[in-house]
Structure formats: C-alpha cells, structure tokens
Amino acid sequence: MTPAAATAEHGPHARGGPHHLTTLQGWRQFTTAPVALPPAISQQRWSALSEADQARHDEDRLDYHTRMAVVATSALQQVIHAGRRLTLLNRHAISARRGLILSGPAGTGKTTAITQFGKAHEAIDRRRHPGLHDRIPVIYVTVPPAATPRMVAVEFARFLGLPLTTRANITDVIEAVCGVALDTHVSVVCIDEIHNLQLATRNGAEVSDTLKYFSERISATFIYAGIDVERQGLFTGTRGRQIAGRFSLIRTTAFPYADEWQGLVASLEAALRLRRHRPGSLPELDRYLHDRTAGMIGSLSHLIRGAAVDAILTGTEAITKTVLDLVELDHAADSQHTTKRRRR
C-alpha cells in the first residue's frame, strides 16, 4: 500500500459535504476549515437589507452558532500542554513510548480535548513541514462497542482510506495500516470511546494487545479518552498494569461554581452574534446556568448554542432565562437540576 492510497476517496461521503472525524477527509476538514465569524450588524442595518440578504445573513449565523469556537478551559489547556510534552519526549524513543488517558463522566469535554490537541499537533506539523501534503500526522479513531481486534484494525484502515476486501485478514489489515502510518509520518494517534474496551473479556484483551502492537509499530504518541475508564477495569490485570505503567491519567470533571465557570459563560456570550442581546446578561445568569447544566461544559455549550438558534428562529435576537428554559438538555443534567430544586 502506497502513501497515495491513503488519501484516495472512498465511501458514500467521499465527495462533497461534511465528513466524519474518523475519516481522513473529515479530519482534514476539521483541522483546516476556519469557523467563519458572521459580521455583527445592528437591527437598523439588518432591516435595511433585502429579504434575500436577510435570509443569507440569518442562515450564516445559524450555521455559526451550531459550531461556535471552542472555549479554552483549564482541562483543555492541560491536555494540549501534556500532549505536546509527550510528543516531544517520544520523538526519538525506540520503544516504551508514553501515552495519555483522559477519563471522566460524559459531557466533561474529553472528545473536545483530544480532538483539539490533535488539531494543534497537526498545525505544528504543517509549520515544521510546509508544502508537504503526503503527511498524515494524526490518526483519530473510536473503539466500536463489543469491539474485536479486526474491527479496531479496520477503524484505523478506514481513517487512512485504505481499500479493504472482505477476504483481508487481520494481519493484512494491520500490516497495511502500519506501512502507511510509517510512510505518512503519523506521530499522534487519538483513540476515543476507550471505555468500550473490556479487558475482562477475551475480545477486550485481544483488542488491548492489538493496540499495544500498533503502539510498538507506529512511532506515535497514543492518546486515549473514555468514560470513567478506571471503573471499566482498564488498569486491572496484567494488561491493565501495562497500560497503567505507560500512560498518564488526566481526569475531566464537572466545573464547580467558581471563577472559571463564570469566565466560561462570559466567553460564550462574547462569541454570540445576536442583534438584540444585552452584553452581561448571561454572566448575570451564571448560577442558573450552573444549576441547569450541573457544571458540565458539554451541556453548557449545548444550552447556549440552542438558545442562540431559537433566538434567531423566533426573531427575539436575545438570550434570556425564558429562552434558556425552553431548551431541552440531556437527561443527566435535567435530573440533577430537578434534584437540586427539590432539595431547595
């Protein structure tokens, strides 16, 4: 398999439209496409636009608010710093390269953190190697539920765009992946949903062995992310002890109601593009927002982005507590919010 084969288009979403992050096309789209910031215009200026221009402007803002810029939380900064340190320490390591594991409850920003680290690493690689388009510095895959070694190997191959036949056995797939990873200078491998790896099962143990083999063949820093992986037995048994001896652990948690939370709310408000929103009104609701979301950054982002979309669709053009109350959140956040209200 040649490096060129790794960039070939395959699958139903190969041409046009958004791609999934677990494909090379989707990953490159994510790492290179800037988030277009719509201009902030007054209500008077908007009213002077033609109906078609108004519709285009509103559509641009709707698209923008569905994928607002990521807020630089302390956890995100810690992951990027630790990941950068590891890639430098591993650069000349022959074996026993160190890795990083992100573990915490759902909605605490694990996927955002590893993808943002991967994006930052890719940007650094481009600056170090300008004009070289055959490099693939980052692989991003997820562990499927009830994964087998072949399923995980196929996830690597799918990301790289390698054409696979049903007759290809796991050895063929692994050899193809390792060959292309070597030729394209892969230096970071991000593996999400690692909690789907159950070391207590035969398949789980074999998947762990497969990932360890990949880490030995591919000269890269491996970054794992999963939900409460300590409770999933990732560090138990012989294989678990090997993982514990080679990987550092960063815990992601809900944010307490403190200065950083208030700063997150203020940062998200500053990113809004609404014509009638009163600056400072969201920070005034920071306690309410913390209660609604249980301090989960994922829930907070969804709540504010959803309220912004509603504000544009309804023409209110401002986020108020009334608008926020209408946005449905995930069951976990709603349950904790209901429990808090009952206690009060």
Coordinates of C-alpha atoms in Angstrom, one line a residue:
M1 CA 0.0 0.0 0.0
T2 CA 1.4 3.4 -1.0
P3 CA 1.0 6.6 0.8
A4 CA -1.0 8.0 -2.1
A5 CA -3.6 5.2 -1.5
A6 CA -4.2 6.6 2.0
T7 CA -5.6 9.9 0.6
A8 CA -7.9 8.3 -2.0
E9 CA -11.6 8.9 -1.6
H10 CA -13.7 6.0 -0.5
G11 CA -17.2 5.5 0.8
P12 CA -20.6 7.3 0.3
H13 CA -19.4 10.6 1.8
A14 CA -16.2 10.9 -0.1
R15 CA -17.2 13.7 -2.4
G16 CA -18.7 17.0 -1.0
G17 CA -20.5 17.7 2.2
P18 CA -19.2 17.2 5.8
H19 CA -17.2 14.1 6.6
H20 CA -16.9 12.2 9.9
L21 CA -13.9 12.9 12.0
T22 CA -12.9 9.2 11.8
T23 CA -12.1 9.6 8.1
L24 CA -9.0 11.4 6.8
Q25 CA -11.3 13.7 4.7
G26 CA -13.3 14.6 7.8
W27 CA -10.3 15.1 10.0
R28 CA -8.6 17.4 7.4
Q29 CA -11.8 19.3 7.1
F30 CA -12.0 19.8 10.8
T31 CA -8.3 20.8 11.2
T32 CA -8.2 23.2 8.2
A33 CA -11.6 24.8 7.8
P34 CA -11.9 28.0 9.8
V35 CA -15.1 28.8 11.7
A36 CA -16.5 31.8 9.7
L37 CA -17.4 34.6 12.1
P38 CA -20.5 36.4 10.8
P39 CA -20.3 40.2 11.0
A40 CA -22.1 41.8 13.9
I41 CA -24.7 44.2 12.5
S42 CA -27.3 46.4 14.2
Q43 CA -31.0 45.8 13.9
Q44 CA -31.3 49.0 11.9
R45 CA -28.7 47.9 9.4
W46 CA -30.3 44.4 9.1
S47 CA -33.7 45.9 8.4
A48 CA -32.2 47.9 5.5
L49 CA -31.0 44.7 3.8
S50 CA -33.0 43.0 1.1
E51 CA -35.1 40.0 2.1
A52 CA -32.7 37.6 0.4
D53 CA -29.7 39.2 2.1
Q54 CA -31.5 39.0 5.5
A55 CA -32.1 35.3 4.9
R56 CA -28.5 34.7 4.0
H57 CA -27.2 36.6 7.0
D58 CA -29.5 34.7 9.3
E59 CA -28.5 31.3 7.8
D60 CA -24.9 32.2 8.2
R61 CA -25.5 33.0 11.9
L62 CA -27.5 29.8 12.4
D63 CA -24.7 27.7 11.0
Y64 CA -22.1 29.6 13.1
H65 CA -24.0 29.1 16.3
T66 CA -24.3 25.4 15.7
R67 CA -20.5 25.1 15.8
M68 CA -19.2 28.1 17.8
A69 CA -15.5 28.3 18.6
V70 CA -14.2 26.0 21.4
V71 CA -13.7 27.7 24.8
A72 CA -10.1 27.2 26.2
T73 CA -10.9 25.6 29.6
S74 CA -8.2 24.7 32.1
A75 CA -8.7 21.0 31.3
L76 CA -8.3 21.6 27.6
Q77 CA -5.1 23.6 28.1
Q78 CA -3.7 20.9 30.4
V79 CA -4.4 18.2 27.8
I80 CA -2.7 20.2 25.0
H81 CA 0.3 21.0 27.2
A82 CA 0.7 17.4 28.4
G83 CA 0.2 16.0 24.9
R84 CA 2.8 18.4 23.4
R85 CA 5.3 17.4 26.1
L86 CA 4.7 13.7 25.4
T87 CA 5.1 14.1 21.7
L88 CA 8.5 15.8 22.2
L89 CA 9.7 13.2 24.7
N90 CA 8.6 10.4 22.4
R91 CA 10.1 11.9 19.3
H92 CA 13.3 9.8 19.5
A93 CA 12.0 6.9 21.7
I94 CA 12.6 3.5 20.1
S95 CA 10.2 1.6 22.4
A96 CA 8.1 2.1 25.5
R97 CA 6.7 5.4 24.4
R98 CA 4.5 7.1 26.9
G99 CA 0.8 7.9 26.4
L100 CA -2.0 9.9 27.9
I101 CA -5.5 8.9 29.0
L102 CA -8.5 11.3 29.6
S103 CA -11.1 9.9 31.9
G104 CA -14.2 11.4 33.3
P105 CA -18.0 11.5 33.2
A106 CA -19.9 12.1 29.9
G107 CA -20.1 15.7 28.9
T108 CA -16.9 16.9 30.6
G109 CA -15.1 17.7 27.3
K110 CA -12.9 14.6 26.7
T111 CA -13.6 14.4 23.0
T112 CA -13.2 18.1 22.5
A113 CA -9.9 18.0 24.4
I114 CA -8.3 15.2 22.3
T115 CA -9.5 16.5 19.0
Q116 CA -8.3 20.0 19.8
F117 CA -4.9 18.6 20.8
G118 CA -4.8 16.6 17.5
K119 CA -5.7 19.8 15.6
A120 CA -3.0 21.7 17.4
H121 CA -0.4 19.0 16.7
E122 CA -1.4 18.9 13.1
A123 CA -0.9 22.7 12.8
I124 CA 2.6 22.4 14.3
D125 CA 3.5 19.6 11.9
R126 CA 2.4 21.7 8.9
R127 CA 4.6 24.6 10.1
R128 CA 7.5 22.3 10.5
H129 CA 7.0 20.7 7.1
P130 CA 5.5 23.3 4.8
G131 CA 4.3 22.3 1.4
L132 CA 4.4 18.5 2.1
H133 CA 0.9 17.2 1.5
D134 CA 1.6 13.5 1.8
R135 CA 2.0 13.6 5.6
I136 CA -0.8 12.3 8.0
P137 CA 0.5 13.5 11.4
V138 CA -2.7 12.4 13.3
I139 CA -5.0 9.4 13.3
Y140 CA -8.3 9.7 15.1
V141 CA -10.5 6.6 15.6
T142 CA -13.1 5.4 18.1
V143 CA -13.4 2.0 19.6
P144 CA -16.7 0.3 18.5
P145 CA -19.0 -1.4 21.0
A146 CA -18.1 -5.0 21.6
A147 CA -15.0 -4.5 19.5
T148 CA -12.9 -7.2 18.1
P149 CA -9.2 -6.8 17.1
R150 CA -10.2 -6.8 13.4
M151 CA -12.9 -4.2 14.0
V152 CA -10.3 -1.9 15.6
A153 CA -7.8 -2.5 12.9
V154 CA -10.4 -1.7 10.3
E155 CA -11.2 1.6 12.0
F156 CA -7.5 2.6 11.5
A157 CA -7.7 1.5 7.9
R158 CA -10.9 3.4 7.3
F159 CA -9.4 6.6 8.7
L160 CA -6.5 6.2 6.3
G161 CA -8.8 5.5 3.4
L162 CA -7.3 2.1 2.7
P163 CA -9.4 -0.1 0.4
L164 CA -10.2 -3.4 2.1
T165 CA -11.7 -6.6 0.8
T166 CA -13.8 -8.9 2.8
R167 CA -11.0 -11.5 2.4
A168 CA -8.4 -9.4 4.0
N169 CA -7.5 -11.0 7.4
I170 CA -6.4 -9.0 10.4
T171 CA -2.7 -9.5 9.7
D172 CA -3.2 -8.0 6.2
V173 CA -5.1 -5.0 7.7
I174 CA -2.5 -4.4 10.4
E175 CA 0.4 -4.6 8.0
A176 CA -1.3 -2.2 5.6
V177 CA -2.1 0.3 8.4
C178 CA 1.4 0.2 9.9
G179 CA 3.0 0.6 6.4
V180 CA 1.0 3.7 5.5
A181 CA 1.4 5.2 9.0
L182 CA 5.2 4.8 8.7
D183 CA 5.2 6.3 5.1
T184 CA 3.0 9.2 6.0
H185 CA 4.8 10.1 9.3
V186 CA 2.0 9.5 11.8
S187 CA 3.1 10.9 15.1
V188 CA -0.1 11.1 17.2
V189 CA -2.9 8.5 17.5
C190 CA -6.1 9.6 19.2
I191 CA -8.4 6.8 20.3
D192 CA -11.8 7.8 21.6
E193 CA -14.5 5.7 23.4
I194 CA -11.8 3.6 25.0
H195 CA -14.4 2.6 27.7
N196 CA -15.8 0.2 25.1
L197 CA -12.6 -1.9 25.7
Q198 CA -13.4 -4.5 28.3
L199 CA -10.2 -6.2 29.4
A200 CA -12.1 -8.9 31.3
T201 CA -13.4 -10.3 28.1
R202 CA -11.4 -12.3 25.5
N203 CA -12.1 -9.8 22.7
G204 CA -11.3 -6.9 25.0
A205 CA -7.9 -8.5 26.0
E206 CA -7.1 -9.2 22.3
V207 CA -8.1 -5.6 21.3
S208 CA -5.7 -4.3 24.0
D209 CA -2.9 -6.5 22.6
T210 CA -3.7 -5.1 19.1
L211 CA -3.5 -1.5 20.3
K212 CA -0.2 -2.3 22.1
Y213 CA 1.1 -3.8 18.9
F214 CA 0.1 -0.7 16.9
S215 CA 1.9 1.5 19.5
E216 CA 5.1 -0.6 19.0
R217 CA 4.9 -0.5 15.2
I218 CA 3.8 3.1 14.8
S219 CA 6.2 5.8 16.1
A220 CA 3.5 7.9 17.6
T221 CA 2.1 9.2 20.9
F222 CA -1.1 7.4 21.8
I223 CA -3.9 9.4 23.5
Y224 CA -7.0 7.6 24.9
A225 CA -10.3 9.1 26.0
G226 CA -13.2 7.3 27.7
I227 CA -15.9 7.5 30.3
D228 CA -14.6 6.7 33.8
V229 CA -12.1 4.2 32.5
E230 CA -10.8 3.3 36.0
R231 CA -14.2 1.8 36.8
Q232 CA -14.2 -0.1 33.5
G233 CA -11.2 -2.1 34.6
L234 CA -8.7 -0.6 32.2
F235 CA -6.0 -0.7 34.8
T236 CA -6.7 -4.2 36.2
G237 CA -4.9 -7.4 35.5
T238 CA -1.6 -7.9 33.7
R239 CA -2.6 -5.9 30.6
G240 CA -4.1 -3.2 32.8
R241 CA -0.9 -2.9 34.8
Q242 CA 1.0 -2.5 31.5
I243 CA -1.3 0.3 30.5
A244 CA -1.1 2.0 33.9
G245 CA 2.7 1.8 33.7
R246 CA 2.9 3.6 30.3
F247 CA 0.0 6.1 30.4
S248 CA -0.5 9.2 32.4
L249 CA -4.1 10.0 33.5
I250 CA -5.9 13.3 33.3
R251 CA -9.4 13.4 35.0
T252 CA -12.1 15.6 33.5
T253 CA -14.8 16.7 35.8
A254 CA -17.8 19.0 36.1
F255 CA -16.9 22.6 36.8
P256 CA -17.6 24.0 40.3
Y257 CA -19.4 27.3 40.5
A258 CA -16.3 29.4 40.7
D259 CA -14.3 32.0 38.7
E260 CA -13.5 29.7 35.8
W261 CA -17.2 28.8 35.3
Q262 CA -18.1 32.5 35.3
G263 CA -15.3 33.1 32.7
L264 CA -16.6 30.3 30.5
V265 CA -20.1 31.8 30.5
A266 CA -18.6 35.3 29.6
S267 CA -16.5 33.8 26.8
L268 CA -19.5 32.0 25.3
E269 CA -21.6 35.2 25.5
A270 CA -18.8 37.2 23.7
A271 CA -18.9 34.7 20.8
L272 CA -22.7 35.3 20.2
R273 CA -23.9 37.0 17.1
L274 CA -27.3 38.2 18.1
R275 CA -28.7 41.7 17.3
R276 CA -30.6 42.5 20.5
H277 CA -28.7 40.5 23.1
R278 CA -27.7 42.7 26.1
P279 CA -24.0 42.2 27.0
G280 CA -23.5 40.9 30.5
S281 CA -27.0 39.3 30.7
L282 CA -25.6 35.7 30.5
P283 CA -23.0 36.2 33.3
E284 CA -25.9 37.5 35.4
L285 CA -27.4 34.0 35.0
D286 CA -24.2 32.1 35.7
R287 CA -25.6 30.5 38.8
Y288 CA -28.8 29.4 37.0
L289 CA -26.7 28.1 34.1
H290 CA -24.5 26.1 36.6
D291 CA -27.7 24.6 38.2
R292 CA -29.2 23.7 34.8
T293 CA -26.1 22.0 33.4
A294 CA -24.6 20.6 36.7
G295 CA -21.4 22.3 35.7
M296 CA -20.9 20.2 32.5
I297 CA -19.2 22.1 29.8
G298 CA -20.9 20.0 27.1
S299 CA -24.3 20.7 28.5
L300 CA -23.5 24.4 28.8
S301 CA -22.3 24.7 25.2
H302 CA -25.5 22.9 24.0
L303 CA -27.7 25.1 26.1
I304 CA -26.3 28.4 24.9
R305 CA -26.0 27.4 21.3
G306 CA -29.5 26.0 21.3
A307 CA -30.8 29.2 22.9
A308 CA -29.0 31.3 20.2
V309 CA -30.5 29.2 17.4
D310 CA -34.0 29.7 19.0
A311 CA -33.4 33.5 19.3
I312 CA -32.6 33.7 15.6
L313 CA -35.5 31.5 14.5
T314 CA -38.1 33.4 16.6
G315 CA -36.7 36.8 15.9
T316 CA -36.2 37.7 19.5
E317 CA -32.4 38.0 18.9
A318 CA -31.5 37.8 22.6
I319 CA -30.9 35.0 25.1
T320 CA -33.0 35.4 28.3
K321 CA -33.8 33.0 31.0
T322 CA -37.2 32.4 29.3
V323 CA -35.4 31.3 26.1
L324 CA -33.0 29.2 28.1
D325 CA -35.8 27.4 29.9
L326 CA -37.2 26.2 26.6
V327 CA -34.1 24.4 25.5
E328 CA -34.1 20.7 26.4
L329 CA -30.9 19.3 27.9
D330 CA -29.6 15.8 28.3
H331 CA -31.3 13.6 30.9
A332 CA -28.3 13.6 33.2
A333 CA -28.2 17.4 33.5
D334 CA -32.0 17.7 33.8
S335 CA -32.2 15.1 36.5
Q336 CA -29.5 16.8 38.6
H337 CA -31.2 20.1 38.1
T338 CA -34.6 18.7 39.2
T339 CA -33.0 17.1 42.3
K340 CA -31.4 20.4 43.3
R341 CA -34.7 22.2 43.0
R342 CA -36.5 19.6 45.2
R343 CA -33.8 19.9 47.9
R344 CA -34.2 23.6 48.0

